[in-house]
Amino acid sequence: MTEKKYLIPVFILLFLAFLTSVSVSQPLREITDSNHRVVTIPIKIDRIICSGPGCLRLITYFGAQDRVVAVDDIETRTNKFDARPYSLANPQFKSFPVFGGFRGNDDPEKIIGLKQSPQIIFKTFATMGYDPVELEKKTQIPVIILEYGDLHKGRKHFFSSLKIIGQVLNKESRASKLINFFNRHIQDLENRTRDIADRKTCFVGGIAFKGPHGFQSTEPSYPPFQFVNANNIASTNDMTGKNIRNSNFSKEKILQFDPGILFLDLSTLQMGEGQGGLYELKNDPVYQGLTAVQTNKVYGVLPYNWYTQNFGSILANAWYIGKILYPEKFIDITPEKKADEIYGFLVSKPMFKPMKSLFKDIVFQPLELN
């Protein structure tokens, strides 16, 4: 009887040891990241961190925010303005442990010291901040580099990164749905606008680029204009084939071209009272002489370049801009509803109203300048 009494606990200990050994030596697999590095990772991924601009945004597109165990310090800040729907939809990020600084300035010691150790690190913009190869060596945690891309000339890179995330998180089906979602919207916009002969000239100012800027700040390859085949005065022939992210377009050229319709990226409101694109349009004599200003054809659009590009806001802006430029082609579209349809699919919540209220309720509205 005594022997049996002691044999049972021994059996239990041996069984637990067996389970532990199975857990420790769980099977691994290999994936290839955006830098063509072969990275060895566990088959099942439950704990991750996301380093670099836009990285956490992509993970929320997969509905995988429950696997995030820590964030960079930009996620814990409270700002008057915030144009990141993924962050607004996930306020819990503000109370998460911090593993390092924003823009990829990771802290290996903080990562190693996290209560919940990440199994992998996703990293965008690999040349920014802490070197990913060195980070992997210091932490002994696999680092998967993602090329962020964009929805225009870099679309294939963006889609490739979505596929990589899908493979890593075992969410290949969601990756396919995301790619189809973006392609479907862009194709619909193209179908509605490609055969329009009389295209009104337009210009978008106030676009953010590593911080807020005034009205002259624009993007020659502004994606919403590309999607609706707009006649963008900033997209000149000498830029053909280029994907210029930001340009300071001169006042003289804006006055010379005198575009029929103007759009203002409302990220410029961050500059505060007495400056920024809205203030300039109201007070600068050059801008006051523009036909669009005099005829009240200046419209506010969602900030989209906020901790790099917000793909959902790009699509939402495209639908609104299409409606303004060619209303007869978008009779069936209510831009606000379309925006919430987009945010609902990408971040699981309709975020247009919160975004609009943060930016003085003038998103998707004609601006009062006189």
GROMACS .gro file of C-alpha atoms in nm:
model
  370
    1MET     CA    1   0.000   0.000   0.000
    2THR     CA    2   0.284   0.236   0.088
    3GLU     CA    3   0.460   0.169  -0.245
    4LYS     CA    4   0.142   0.250  -0.439
    5LYS     CA    5   0.102   0.569  -0.237
    6TYR     CA    6   0.441   0.697  -0.356
    7LEU     CA    7   0.417   0.560  -0.708
    8ILE     CA    8   0.120   0.781  -0.800
    9PRO     CA    9   0.298   1.116  -0.732
   10VAL     CA   10   0.608   0.989  -0.916
   11PHE     CA   11   0.393   0.896  -1.215
   12ILE     CA   12   0.234   1.241  -1.210
   13LEU     CA   13   0.576   1.410  -1.199
   14LEU     CA   14   0.702   1.199  -1.489
   15PHE     CA   15   0.389   1.282  -1.689
   16LEU     CA   16   0.430   1.657  -1.624
   17ALA     CA   17   0.796   1.634  -1.722
   18PHE     CA   18   0.690   1.469  -2.047
   19LEU     CA   19   0.439   1.744  -2.121
   20THR     CA   20   0.702   2.010  -2.045
   21SER     CA   21   0.952   1.848  -2.280
   22VAL     CA   22   0.690   1.838  -2.555
   23SER     CA   23   0.610   2.205  -2.496
   24VAL     CA   24   0.973   2.314  -2.499
   25SER     CA   25   1.056   2.118  -2.811
   26GLN     CA   26   0.743   2.214  -3.000
   27PRO     CA   27   0.782   2.178  -3.377
   28LEU     CA   28   0.917   2.473  -3.574
   29ARG     CA   29   0.870   2.596  -3.928
   30GLU     CA   30   1.040   2.838  -4.166
   31ILE     CA   31   0.897   3.144  -4.334
   32THR     CA   32   1.058   3.399  -4.566
   33ASP     CA   33   1.016   3.764  -4.470
   34SER     CA   34   1.011   4.075  -4.691
   35ASN     CA   35   1.391   4.097  -4.687
   36HIS     CA   36   1.412   3.740  -4.820
   37ARG     CA   37   1.544   3.620  -4.485
   38VAL     CA   38   1.448   3.267  -4.385
   39VAL     CA   39   1.323   3.288  -4.027
   40THR     CA   40   1.252   2.990  -3.802
   41ILE     CA   41   0.941   3.031  -3.588
   42PRO     CA   42   0.707   2.815  -3.376
   43ILE     CA   43   0.413   2.655  -3.555
   44LYS     CA   44   0.165   2.827  -3.325
   45ILE     CA   45   0.208   3.196  -3.246
   46ASP     CA   46   0.019   3.337  -2.947
   47ARG     CA   47   0.245   3.624  -2.830
   48ILE     CA   48   0.381   3.898  -3.054
   49ILE     CA   49   0.508   4.256  -3.054
   50CYS     CA   50   0.502   4.500  -3.346
   51SER     CA   51   0.789   4.741  -3.409
   52GLY     CA   52   0.793   5.032  -3.652
   53PRO     CA   53   0.540   5.268  -3.815
   54GLY     CA   54   0.215   5.099  -3.912
   55CYS     CA   55   0.316   4.754  -3.791
   56LEU     CA   56   0.050   4.728  -3.520
   57ARG     CA   57  -0.206   4.864  -3.767
   58LEU     CA   58  -0.150   4.563  -3.993
   59ILE     CA   59  -0.194   4.322  -3.704
   60THR     CA   60  -0.531   4.479  -3.612
   61TYR     CA   61  -0.640   4.425  -3.974
   62PHE     CA   62  -0.603   4.056  -3.894
   63GLY     CA   63  -0.799   4.085  -3.569
   64ALA     CA   64  -0.490   3.957  -3.389
   65GLN     CA   65  -0.454   4.235  -3.131
   66ASP     CA   66  -0.526   3.978  -2.859
   67ARG     CA   67  -0.185   3.826  -2.932
   68VAL     CA   68   0.001   4.154  -2.871
   69VAL     CA   69   0.184   4.155  -2.536
   70ALA     CA   70   0.350   4.500  -2.548
   71VAL     CA   71   0.358   4.816  -2.762
   72ASP     CA   72   0.596   5.095  -2.856
   73ASP     CA   73   0.562   5.421  -2.667
   74ILE     CA   74   0.353   5.606  -2.927
   75GLU     CA   75   0.060   5.378  -2.843
   76THR     CA   76   0.049   5.489  -2.478
   77ARG     CA   77   0.037   5.864  -2.550
   78THR     CA   78  -0.276   6.075  -2.519
   79ASN     CA   79  -0.296   6.343  -2.788
   80LYS     CA   80  -0.551   6.607  -2.878
   81PHE     CA   81  -0.544   6.479  -3.236
   82ASP     CA   82  -0.513   6.116  -3.340
   83ALA     CA   83  -0.588   5.997  -3.690
   84ARG     CA   84  -0.516   5.627  -3.638
   85PRO     CA   85  -0.844   5.433  -3.652
   86TYR     CA   86  -0.672   5.110  -3.541
   87SER     CA   87  -0.555   5.282  -3.222
   88LEU     CA   88  -0.887   5.456  -3.152
   89ALA     CA   89  -1.061   5.121  -3.194
   90ASN     CA   90  -0.825   4.958  -2.941
   91PRO     CA   91  -0.792   5.191  -2.639
   92GLN     CA   92  -0.653   4.900  -2.437
   93PHE     CA   93  -0.317   4.956  -2.607
   94LYS     CA   94  -0.263   5.262  -2.386
   95SER     CA   95  -0.226   5.043  -2.078
   96PHE     CA   96   0.003   4.783  -2.236
   97PRO     CA   97   0.369   4.737  -2.131
   98VAL     CA   98   0.613   4.939  -2.345
   99PHE     CA   99   0.900   4.758  -2.517
  100GLY     CA  100   1.070   5.060  -2.676
  101GLY     CA  101   1.039   5.390  -2.860
  102PHE     CA  102   0.832   5.463  -3.168
  103ARG     CA  103   0.971   5.446  -3.524
  104GLY     CA  104   1.145   5.120  -3.449
  105ASN     CA  105   1.364   5.239  -3.163
  106ASP     CA  106   1.338   4.910  -2.977
  107ASP     CA  107   1.488   4.838  -2.636
  108PRO     CA  108   1.619   4.478  -2.626
  109GLU     CA  109   1.642   4.477  -2.245
  110LYS     CA  110   1.279   4.579  -2.210
  111ILE     CA  111   1.177   4.314  -2.462
  112ILE     CA  112   1.370   4.043  -2.274
  113GLY     CA  113   1.219   4.162  -1.946
  114LEU     CA  114   0.855   4.150  -2.058
  115LYS     CA  115   0.632   3.946  -1.828
  116GLN     CA  116   0.488   3.772  -2.133
  117SER     CA  117   0.775   3.689  -2.361
  118PRO     CA  118   0.693   3.740  -2.731
  119GLN     CA  119   0.748   3.445  -2.961
  120ILE     CA  120   0.815   3.671  -3.259
  121ILE     CA  121   0.876   4.037  -3.342
  122PHE     CA  122   0.718   4.189  -3.652
  123LYS     CA  123   0.914   4.490  -3.780
  124THR     CA  124   0.833   4.744  -4.052
  125PHE     CA  125   1.076   4.998  -4.202
  126ALA     CA  126   1.377   4.781  -4.123
  127THR     CA  127   1.633   5.057  -4.183
  128MET     CA  128   1.467   5.279  -3.922
  129GLY     CA  129   1.557   5.249  -3.553
  130TYR     CA  130   1.713   4.934  -3.411
  131ASP     CA  131   1.871   4.698  -3.663
  132PRO     CA  132   1.644   4.389  -3.695
  133VAL     CA  133   1.930   4.139  -3.726
  134GLU     CA  134   2.100   4.281  -3.418
  135LEU     CA  135   1.765   4.284  -3.237
  136GLU     CA  136   1.719   3.916  -3.311
  137LYS     CA  137   2.068   3.837  -3.178
  138LYS     CA  138   2.019   4.041  -2.861
  139THR     CA  139   1.675   3.905  -2.774
  140GLN     CA  140   1.699   3.554  -2.922
  141ILE     CA  141   1.349   3.617  -3.059
  142PRO     CA  142   1.277   3.573  -3.433
  143VAL     CA  143   1.233   3.906  -3.612
  144ILE     CA  144   1.011   3.912  -3.921
  145ILE     CA  145   1.067   4.211  -4.148
  146LEU     CA  146   0.763   4.347  -4.334
  147GLU     CA  147   0.782   4.590  -4.624
  148TYR     CA  148   0.495   4.829  -4.557
  149GLY     CA  149   0.434   4.928  -4.918
  150ASP     CA  150   0.136   5.140  -5.022
  151LEU     CA  151  -0.182   5.117  -5.228
  152HIS     CA  152  -0.029   5.261  -5.545
  153LYS     CA  153   0.306   5.156  -5.690
  154GLY     CA  154   0.398   4.964  -5.374
  155ARG     CA  155   0.076   4.764  -5.361
  156LYS     CA  156   0.242   4.431  -5.438
  157HIS     CA  157   0.480   4.483  -5.143
  158PHE     CA  158   0.187   4.563  -4.913
  159PHE     CA  159  -0.001   4.255  -5.028
  160SER     CA  160   0.311   4.040  -4.992
  161SER     CA  161   0.343   4.152  -4.629
  162LEU     CA  162  -0.022   4.068  -4.567
  163LYS     CA  163   0.047   3.718  -4.698
  164ILE     CA  164   0.351   3.684  -4.471
  165ILE     CA  165   0.149   3.789  -4.166
  166GLY     CA  166  -0.122   3.543  -4.267
  167GLN     CA  167   0.133   3.263  -4.287
  168VAL     CA  168   0.291   3.348  -3.951
  169LEU     CA  169  -0.038   3.381  -3.764
  170ASN     CA  170  -0.208   3.093  -3.947
  171LYS     CA  171  -0.460   3.342  -4.089
  172GLU     CA  172  -0.407   3.292  -4.462
  173SER     CA  173  -0.780   3.320  -4.526
  174ARG     CA  174  -0.793   3.665  -4.367
  175ALA     CA  175  -0.493   3.776  -4.575
  176SER     CA  176  -0.679   3.676  -4.892
  177LYS     CA  177  -0.992   3.860  -4.779
  178LEU     CA  178  -0.791   4.176  -4.707
  179ILE     CA  179  -0.623   4.169  -5.048
  180ASN     CA  180  -0.956   4.112  -5.222
  181PHE     CA  181  -1.112   4.393  -5.019
  182PHE     CA  182  -0.855   4.650  -5.129
  183ASN     CA  183  -0.855   4.534  -5.490
  184ARG     CA  184  -1.235   4.542  -5.505
  185HIS     CA  185  -1.258   4.901  -5.377
  186ILE     CA  186  -0.982   5.026  -5.605
  187GLN     CA  187  -1.133   4.853  -5.909
  188ASP     CA  188  -1.480   4.992  -5.834
  189LEU     CA  189  -1.337   5.346  -5.813
  190GLU     CA  190  -1.150   5.289  -6.140
  191ASN     CA  191  -1.459   5.157  -6.318
  192ARG     CA  192  -1.664   5.460  -6.219
  193THR     CA  193  -1.412   5.721  -6.331
  194ARG     CA  194  -1.191   5.589  -6.611
  195ASP     CA  195  -1.407   5.707  -6.903
  196ILE     CA  196  -1.471   6.063  -6.782
  197ALA     CA  197  -1.359   6.310  -7.048
  198ASP     CA  198  -1.397   6.644  -6.868
  199ARG     CA  199  -1.181   6.619  -6.557
  200LYS     CA  200  -1.182   6.911  -6.314
  201THR     CA  201  -0.843   7.022  -6.191
  202CYS     CA  202  -0.778   6.969  -5.820
  203PHE     CA  203  -0.513   6.988  -5.550
  204VAL     CA  204  -0.475   6.851  -5.197
  205GLY     CA  205  -0.272   7.044  -4.942
  206GLY     CA  206  -0.177   7.016  -4.577
  207ILE     CA  207  -0.054   6.656  -4.602
  208ALA     CA  208   0.148   6.537  -4.305
  209PHE     CA  209   0.498   6.399  -4.354
  210LYS     CA  210   0.683   6.314  -4.034
  211GLY     CA  211   0.473   6.582  -3.869
  212PRO     CA  212   0.212   6.844  -3.970
  213HIS     CA  213   0.262   7.094  -4.253
  214GLY     CA  214   0.091   7.390  -4.416
  215PHE     CA  215  -0.116   7.403  -4.733
  216GLN     CA  216   0.178   7.376  -4.975
  217SER     CA  217   0.256   7.025  -4.850
  218THR     CA  218   0.112   6.780  -5.101
  219GLU     CA  219   0.171   6.441  -5.262
  220PRO     CA  220   0.207   6.422  -5.640
  221SER     CA  221   0.105   6.054  -5.632
  222TYR     CA  222  -0.177   6.109  -5.380
  223PRO     CA  223  -0.352   5.768  -5.389
  224PRO     CA  224  -0.716   5.886  -5.368
  225PHE     CA  225  -0.656   6.105  -5.675
  226GLN     CA  226  -0.497   5.809  -5.854
  227PHE     CA  227  -0.793   5.583  -5.779
  228VAL     CA  228  -1.052   5.826  -5.921
  229ASN     CA  229  -0.835   5.942  -6.213
  230ALA     CA  230  -0.833   6.300  -6.087
  231ASN     CA  231  -0.658   6.582  -6.269
  232ASN     CA  232  -0.409   6.664  -5.993
  233ILE     CA  233  -0.210   6.980  -6.070
  234ALA     CA  234   0.079   6.854  -5.855
  235SER     CA  235   0.122   6.547  -6.075
  236THR     CA  236   0.325   6.690  -6.362
  237ASN     CA  237   0.475   6.511  -6.661
  238ASP     CA  238   0.829   6.517  -6.524
  239MET     CA  239   0.710   6.295  -6.237
  240THR     CA  240   0.584   6.016  -6.462
  241GLY     CA  241   0.685   5.678  -6.324
  242LYS     CA  242   0.790   5.822  -5.991
  243ASN     CA  243   0.619   5.765  -5.657
  244ILE     CA  244   0.699   6.089  -5.477
  245ARG     CA  245   0.563   6.075  -5.123
  246ASN     CA  246   0.580   6.443  -5.038
  247SER     CA  247   0.635   6.771  -5.218
  248ASN     CA  248   0.626   7.137  -5.124
  249PHE     CA  249   0.425   7.286  -5.411
  250SER     CA  250   0.484   7.659  -5.458
  251LYS     CA  251   0.210   7.914  -5.401
  252GLU     CA  252   0.287   8.063  -5.739
  253LYS     CA  253   0.213   7.734  -5.915
  254ILE     CA  254  -0.106   7.683  -5.719
  255LEU     CA  255  -0.218   8.031  -5.825
  256GLN     CA  256  -0.101   7.972  -6.182
  257PHE     CA  257  -0.294   7.645  -6.222
  258ASP     CA  258  -0.588   7.777  -6.015
  259PRO     CA  259  -0.746   7.433  -5.960
  260GLY     CA  260  -1.124   7.421  -5.968
  261ILE     CA  261  -1.150   7.215  -5.648
  262LEU     CA  262  -0.926   7.208  -5.340
  263PHE     CA  263  -0.897   6.950  -5.064
  264LEU     CA  264  -0.733   6.998  -4.727
  265ASP     CA  265  -0.582   6.710  -4.532
  266LEU     CA  266  -0.691   6.794  -4.180
  267SER     CA  267  -0.371   6.672  -4.019
  268THR     CA  268  -0.265   7.033  -4.068
  269LEU     CA  269  -0.487   7.129  -3.771
  270GLN     CA  270  -0.215   6.994  -3.542
  271MET     CA  271  -0.016   7.310  -3.610
  272GLY     CA  272  -0.258   7.503  -3.389
  273GLU     CA  273  -0.417   7.845  -3.406
  274GLY     CA  274  -0.256   8.107  -3.629
  275GLN     CA  275  -0.083   7.859  -3.859
  276GLY     CA  276  -0.145   7.556  -4.075
  277GLY     CA  277  -0.333   7.501  -4.398
  278LEU     CA  278  -0.677   7.608  -4.278
  279TYR     CA  279  -0.542   7.934  -4.135
  280GLU     CA  280  -0.348   8.002  -4.456
  281LEU     CA  281  -0.652   7.945  -4.677
  282LYS     CA  282  -0.847   8.192  -4.465
  283ASN     CA  283  -0.583   8.460  -4.441
  284ASP     CA  284  -0.321   8.438  -4.715
  285PRO     CA  285  -0.402   8.682  -5.002
  286VAL     CA  286  -0.259   8.436  -5.258
  287TYR     CA  287  -0.497   8.161  -5.153
  288GLN     CA  288  -0.784   8.404  -5.117
  289GLY     CA  289  -0.744   8.478  -5.488
  290LEU     CA  290  -0.805   8.115  -5.588
  291THR     CA  291  -1.129   8.039  -5.770
  292ALA     CA  292  -1.202   7.740  -5.549
  293VAL     CA  293  -1.174   7.953  -5.235
  294GLN     CA  294  -1.397   8.225  -5.381
  295THR     CA  295  -1.661   7.973  -5.493
  296ASN     CA  296  -1.654   7.767  -5.169
  297LYS     CA  297  -1.514   7.453  -5.330
  298VAL     CA  298  -1.263   7.361  -5.062
  299TYR     CA  299  -1.325   7.038  -4.872
  300GLY     CA  300  -1.181   6.872  -4.564
  301VAL     CA  301  -1.053   6.514  -4.591
  302LEU     CA  302  -0.932   6.258  -4.340
  303PRO     CA  303  -0.568   6.271  -4.233
  304TYR     CA  304  -0.413   5.959  -4.376
  305ASN     CA  305  -0.037   5.981  -4.320
  306TRP     CA  306  -0.022   5.929  -3.944
  307TYR     CA  307   0.244   5.691  -3.817
  308THR     CA  308   0.273   5.614  -4.187
  309GLN     CA  309  -0.018   5.549  -4.421
  310ASN     CA  310  -0.365   5.462  -4.295
  311PHE     CA  311  -0.495   5.243  -4.575
  312GLY     CA  312  -0.856   5.262  -4.462
  313SER     CA  313  -0.854   5.642  -4.461
  314ILE     CA  314  -0.700   5.644  -4.809
  315LEU     CA  315  -0.994   5.443  -4.943
  316ALA     CA  316  -1.248   5.651  -4.751
  317ASN     CA  317  -1.100   5.973  -4.891
  318ALA     CA  318  -1.108   5.830  -5.243
  319TRP     CA  319  -1.483   5.766  -5.221
  320TYR     CA  320  -1.547   6.116  -5.088
  321ILE     CA  321  -1.324   6.285  -5.345
  322GLY     CA  322  -1.488   6.086  -5.624
  323LYS     CA  323  -1.828   6.204  -5.505
  324ILE     CA  324  -1.713   6.569  -5.504
  325LEU     CA  325  -1.539   6.557  -5.843
  326TYR     CA  326  -1.797   6.347  -6.030
  327PRO     CA  327  -2.122   6.346  -5.830
  328GLU     CA  328  -2.315   6.185  -6.117
  329LYS     CA  329  -2.090   5.878  -6.096
  330PHE     CA  330  -2.135   5.837  -5.721
  331ILE     CA  331  -2.508   5.895  -5.676
  332ASP     CA  332  -2.542   5.569  -5.482
  333ILE     CA  333  -2.257   5.652  -5.241
  334THR     CA  334  -2.279   5.816  -4.899
  335PRO     CA  335  -1.912   5.879  -4.814
  336GLU     CA  336  -1.962   5.865  -4.435
  337LYS     CA  337  -2.132   5.526  -4.459
  338LYS     CA  338  -1.867   5.403  -4.699
  339ALA     CA  339  -1.595   5.511  -4.453
  340ASP     CA  340  -1.758   5.311  -4.173
  341GLU     CA  341  -1.796   5.011  -4.402
  342ILE     CA  342  -1.420   5.029  -4.465
  343TYR     CA  343  -1.323   5.079  -4.099
  344GLY     CA  344  -1.568   4.810  -3.992
  345PHE     CA  345  -1.396   4.557  -4.213
  346LEU     CA  346  -1.039   4.661  -4.130
  347VAL     CA  347  -1.052   4.740  -3.757
  348SER     CA  348  -1.391   4.587  -3.666
  349LYS     CA  349  -1.547   4.917  -3.558
  350PRO     CA  350  -1.714   5.210  -3.742
  351MET     CA  351  -1.462   5.485  -3.666
  352PHE     CA  352  -1.574   5.775  -3.888
  353LYS     CA  353  -1.763   5.970  -3.618
  354PRO     CA  354  -1.476   5.956  -3.364
  355MET     CA  355  -1.234   6.066  -3.634
  356LYS     CA  356  -1.462   6.347  -3.747
  357SER     CA  357  -1.513   6.478  -3.393
  358LEU     CA  358  -1.137   6.485  -3.329
  359PHE     CA  359  -1.090   6.709  -3.632
  360LYS     CA  360  -1.345   6.982  -3.555
  361ASP     CA  361  -1.632   6.803  -3.734
  362ILE     CA  362  -1.515   6.934  -4.072
  363VAL     CA  363  -1.413   6.600  -4.223
  364PHE     CA  364  -1.598   6.542  -4.553
  365GLN     CA  365  -1.740   6.894  -4.534
  366PRO     CA  366  -1.701   7.212  -4.742
  367LEU     CA  367  -1.479   7.448  -4.542
  368GLU     CA  368  -1.600   7.794  -4.443
  369LEU     CA  369  -1.315   8.027  -4.536
  370ASN     CA  370  -1.475   8.369  -4.584
   0.00000   0.00000   0.00000
